[in-house]
Short mmCIF file of C-alpha atoms in Angstrom, two decimals:
data_model
loop_
_atom_site.label_atom_id
_atom_site.label_comp_id
_atom_site.label_asym_id
_atom_site.label_seq_id
_atom_site.Cartn_x
_atom_site.Cartn_y
_atom_site.Cartn_z
CA LEU A 1 10.68 0.10 -17.30
CA ASN A 2 9.64 3.59 -18.31
CA PRO A 3 6.33 3.08 -20.17
CA ALA A 4 7.09 5.97 -22.55
CA THR A 5 10.65 5.05 -23.55
CA GLY A 6 11.19 1.46 -22.44
CA ALA A 7 14.35 2.56 -20.61
CA PRO A 8 15.09 1.03 -17.22
CA VAL A 9 13.92 3.11 -14.27
CA GLY A 10 15.28 0.86 -11.55
CA HIS A 11 15.52 -2.68 -10.30
CA VAL A 12 13.26 -4.62 -7.99
CA THR A 13 13.47 -8.03 -6.40
CA THR A 14 10.06 -9.61 -6.61
CA ALA A 15 8.60 -11.58 -3.74
CA GLY A 16 8.28 -15.33 -3.99
CA GLN A 17 6.22 -17.79 -1.99
CA PRO A 18 8.84 -17.98 0.82
CA ASP A 19 8.69 -14.17 1.15
CA VAL A 20 4.89 -14.23 1.36
CA GLU A 21 5.08 -16.91 4.05
CA THR A 22 7.66 -14.92 6.03
CA ALA A 23 5.57 -11.75 5.78
CA LEU A 24 2.45 -13.55 6.94
CA ARG A 25 4.31 -15.14 9.85
CA LEU A 26 5.82 -11.83 11.01
CA ALA A 27 2.79 -9.59 10.48
CA GLU A 28 1.38 -8.08 13.68
CA PRO A 29 -1.56 -5.68 13.95
CA TRP A 30 -0.52 -2.15 14.90
CA ALA A 31 -1.35 -2.09 18.61
CA ALA A 32 -0.51 1.59 19.17
CA ALA A 33 -3.22 3.88 20.50
CA PRO A 34 -5.41 5.46 17.80
CA GLN A 35 -3.96 8.94 18.45
CA GLU A 36 -0.44 7.62 17.94
CA ARG A 37 -1.44 5.92 14.69
CA ALA A 38 -2.99 9.20 13.53
CA THR A 39 0.17 11.13 14.41
CA VAL A 40 2.34 8.69 12.46
CA LEU A 41 0.09 8.79 9.37
CA ASN A 42 0.13 12.60 9.43
CA ARG A 43 3.91 12.54 9.79
CA ALA A 44 4.12 10.25 6.74
CA ALA A 45 1.98 12.72 4.78
CA ASP A 46 4.32 15.55 5.81
CA ARG A 47 7.35 13.52 4.70
CA MET A 48 5.80 12.82 1.29
CA GLU A 49 4.96 16.48 0.75
CA ALA A 50 8.54 17.43 1.63
CA ASP A 51 9.82 14.86 -0.89
CA ALA A 52 7.58 16.08 -3.72
CA GLY A 53 10.35 16.56 -6.28
CA ARG A 54 11.65 13.01 -6.00
CA ILE A 55 8.10 11.61 -5.98
CA PHE A 56 7.14 13.62 -9.08
CA ALA A 57 10.24 12.43 -10.93
CA LEU A 58 9.62 8.79 -10.08
CA LEU A 59 5.92 9.00 -10.98
CA ALA A 60 6.92 10.42 -14.38
CA ARG A 61 9.62 7.83 -15.06
CA GLU A 62 7.89 4.73 -13.73
CA ALA A 63 4.19 5.43 -14.34
CA GLY A 64 4.34 7.91 -17.23
CA LYS A 65 2.61 10.66 -15.21
CA THR A 66 2.65 14.22 -16.47
CA LEU A 67 3.62 16.89 -13.94
CA ALA A 68 -0.03 17.85 -13.42
CA ASP A 69 -0.96 14.19 -12.87
CA ALA A 70 1.95 13.71 -10.47
CA VAL A 71 0.89 16.75 -8.44
CA ALA A 72 -2.68 15.44 -8.26
CA GLU A 73 -1.43 11.96 -7.36
CA LEU A 74 0.66 13.23 -4.45
CA ARG A 75 -2.16 15.48 -3.22
CA GLU A 76 -4.58 12.58 -3.21
CA ALA A 77 -2.11 10.26 -1.45
CA VAL A 78 -1.52 12.86 1.26
CA ASP A 79 -5.25 13.57 1.53
CA PHE A 80 -5.94 9.86 2.05
CA LEU A 81 -3.35 9.60 4.81
CA ARG A 82 -4.70 12.68 6.58
CA TYR A 83 -8.34 11.62 6.12
CA TYR A 84 -7.81 8.20 7.69
CA ALA A 85 -5.63 9.70 10.42
CA ALA A 86 -8.49 12.07 11.30
CA GLY A 87 -10.91 9.16 11.59
CA ALA A 88 -8.65 6.82 13.56
CA THR A 89 -9.66 8.09 16.98
CA SER A 90 -13.40 7.65 16.40
CA LEU A 91 -13.30 4.00 15.26
CA GLN A 92 -15.44 1.70 17.39
CA ASN A 93 -14.60 -1.77 16.07
CA PRO A 94 -11.36 -3.64 16.75
CA ALA A 95 -8.80 -4.29 14.03
CA ARG A 96 -9.47 -7.26 11.74
CA GLY A 97 -5.87 -8.49 11.87
CA VAL A 98 -3.82 -8.64 8.69
CA PHE A 99 -4.96 -6.92 5.49
CA ALA A 100 -3.72 -7.57 1.97
CA CYS A 101 -3.69 -4.31 0.00
CA ILE A 102 -3.43 -4.82 -3.76
CA SER A 103 -3.20 -1.61 -5.76
CA PRO A 104 -3.23 -0.71 -9.48
CA TRP A 105 -0.64 0.78 -11.82
CA ASN A 106 -2.69 3.79 -12.92
CA PHE A 107 -2.79 5.45 -9.46
CA PRO A 108 0.32 3.85 -7.98
CA LEU A 109 0.75 6.29 -5.09
CA ALA A 110 -2.74 7.62 -4.34
CA ILE A 111 -4.68 4.36 -4.23
CA PHE A 112 -1.69 2.57 -2.70
CA CYS A 113 -1.61 5.07 0.19
CA GLY A 114 -5.40 5.13 0.50
CA GLN A 115 -5.68 1.38 0.96
CA ILE A 116 -2.74 1.20 3.35
CA GLY A 117 -3.75 4.30 5.30
CA ALA A 118 -7.26 2.98 5.94
CA ALA A 119 -6.07 -0.40 7.16
CA LEU A 120 -3.30 1.04 9.33
CA ALA A 121 -5.53 3.71 10.87
CA ALA A 122 -7.80 0.92 12.09
CA GLY A 123 -4.85 -0.87 13.71
CA ASN A 124 -4.40 -3.65 11.19
CA ALA A 125 -1.17 -5.02 9.81
CA VAL A 126 -0.76 -4.56 6.05
CA LEU A 127 0.89 -6.72 3.44
CA ALA A 128 1.08 -4.36 0.46
CA LYS A 129 1.24 -5.78 -3.07
CA PRO A 130 1.63 -2.96 -5.61
CA ALA A 131 1.03 -3.36 -9.31
CA GLU A 132 3.96 -5.15 -10.90
CA GLN A 133 4.48 -2.15 -13.23
CA THR A 134 5.00 0.35 -10.38
CA PRO A 135 6.92 -1.19 -7.48
CA LEU A 136 9.42 1.66 -7.11
CA ILE A 137 6.94 4.38 -6.19
CA ALA A 138 5.34 1.90 -3.77
CA THR A 139 8.75 1.28 -2.20
CA LEU A 140 9.28 5.01 -1.74
CA ALA A 141 5.85 5.36 -0.10
CA VAL A 142 6.54 2.46 2.27
CA ASP A 143 9.94 3.97 3.12
CA HIS A 144 8.20 7.20 4.16
CA LEU A 145 5.58 5.36 6.22
CA LEU A 146 8.21 3.30 8.04
CA ALA A 147 10.42 6.34 8.64
CA ALA A 148 7.38 8.15 10.06
CA GLY A 149 6.95 5.43 12.67
CA VAL A 150 4.82 2.60 11.26
CA PRO A 151 6.31 -0.61 12.71
CA PRO A 152 7.87 -2.93 10.11
CA THR A 153 5.73 -5.78 11.43
CA ALA A 154 2.63 -3.70 10.66
CA LEU A 155 3.63 -2.79 7.09
CA GLN A 156 5.46 -5.06 4.68
CA LEU A 157 5.94 -4.64 0.92
CA LEU A 158 5.59 -7.64 -1.38
CA PRO A 159 6.25 -6.58 -4.99
CA GLY A 160 5.44 -9.11 -7.67
CA ASP A 161 2.90 -10.38 -10.14
CA GLY A 162 -0.55 -11.85 -9.64
CA ALA A 163 0.87 -14.96 -7.99
CA VAL A 164 1.82 -12.87 -4.96
CA GLY A 165 -1.68 -11.44 -4.70
CA ALA A 166 -3.21 -14.90 -5.12
CA ALA A 167 -1.01 -16.33 -2.36
CA LEU A 168 -2.14 -13.55 -0.02
CA THR A 169 -5.85 -13.62 -0.76
CA CYS A 170 -6.23 -17.37 -0.33
CA ASP A 171 -4.37 -17.52 2.99
CA PRO A 172 -6.58 -17.94 6.08
CA ARG A 173 -4.36 -15.55 8.09
CA ILE A 174 -5.62 -12.63 5.95
CA GLY A 175 -8.47 -10.86 7.73
CA GLY A 176 -9.44 -8.60 4.83
CA VAL A 177 -8.46 -7.45 1.37
CA ALA A 178 -8.41 -3.99 -0.18
CA PHE A 179 -8.22 -4.35 -3.96
CA THR A 180 -8.50 -1.95 -6.87
CA GLY A 181 -8.19 -3.44 -10.34
CA SER A 182 -10.01 -5.47 -12.96
CA THR A 183 -13.39 -7.08 -12.46
CA GLU A 184 -11.91 -10.45 -13.45
CA THR A 185 -9.27 -10.28 -10.72
CA ALA A 186 -11.80 -9.02 -8.19
CA GLN A 187 -14.01 -12.03 -8.90
CA ALA A 188 -11.03 -14.39 -8.51
CA ILE A 189 -10.22 -12.77 -5.15
CA ARG A 190 -13.84 -13.06 -4.05
CA ARG A 191 -13.89 -16.75 -4.94
CA SER A 192 -10.67 -17.44 -3.04
CA MET A 193 -12.01 -15.65 0.06
CA ALA A 194 -15.61 -16.89 -0.08
CA GLY A 195 -15.12 -19.93 2.08
CA ARG A 196 -13.41 -18.20 4.99
CA LEU A 197 -14.35 -14.49 5.22
#
């Protein structure tokens, strides 16, 4: 729903436990060479810049962003993708495996792309759980990343509420978590991961 008017912006099918299980089963780290990963992330940034009008409109309708905020949001998202692409070729450590990326509603494109871009640049698979208030802009971002060449086994979108995030963070197949949100939720994530990471 549009936070300013309450009017519907779009429809989303939220992920349930069977979807989380399927995503975890199918997730595969992105085995492409670092230079190829960098090229794909830069291509995704180019695609997002070319789609600025649609992104601005959706950020306004779904997240209540002003035009200035939407411009800044897209710039930061693109900067994140390019920044992590630039660093991909100098990474020394192997990928951790599968990352859960859980992003907030207040920067639904920038932080979403930053978390995903970092994990993908390092060769990880990503299970992305956007804030339940902003799944549509996350869907558009994932569409651009997949169209740019990220394999669908390396990037899957799991929209939903906190139950989706909890199912991801407590699963032993998750090799790391990128989370931006409340301290309370961060502490719950830390507790669920403490015994295995």
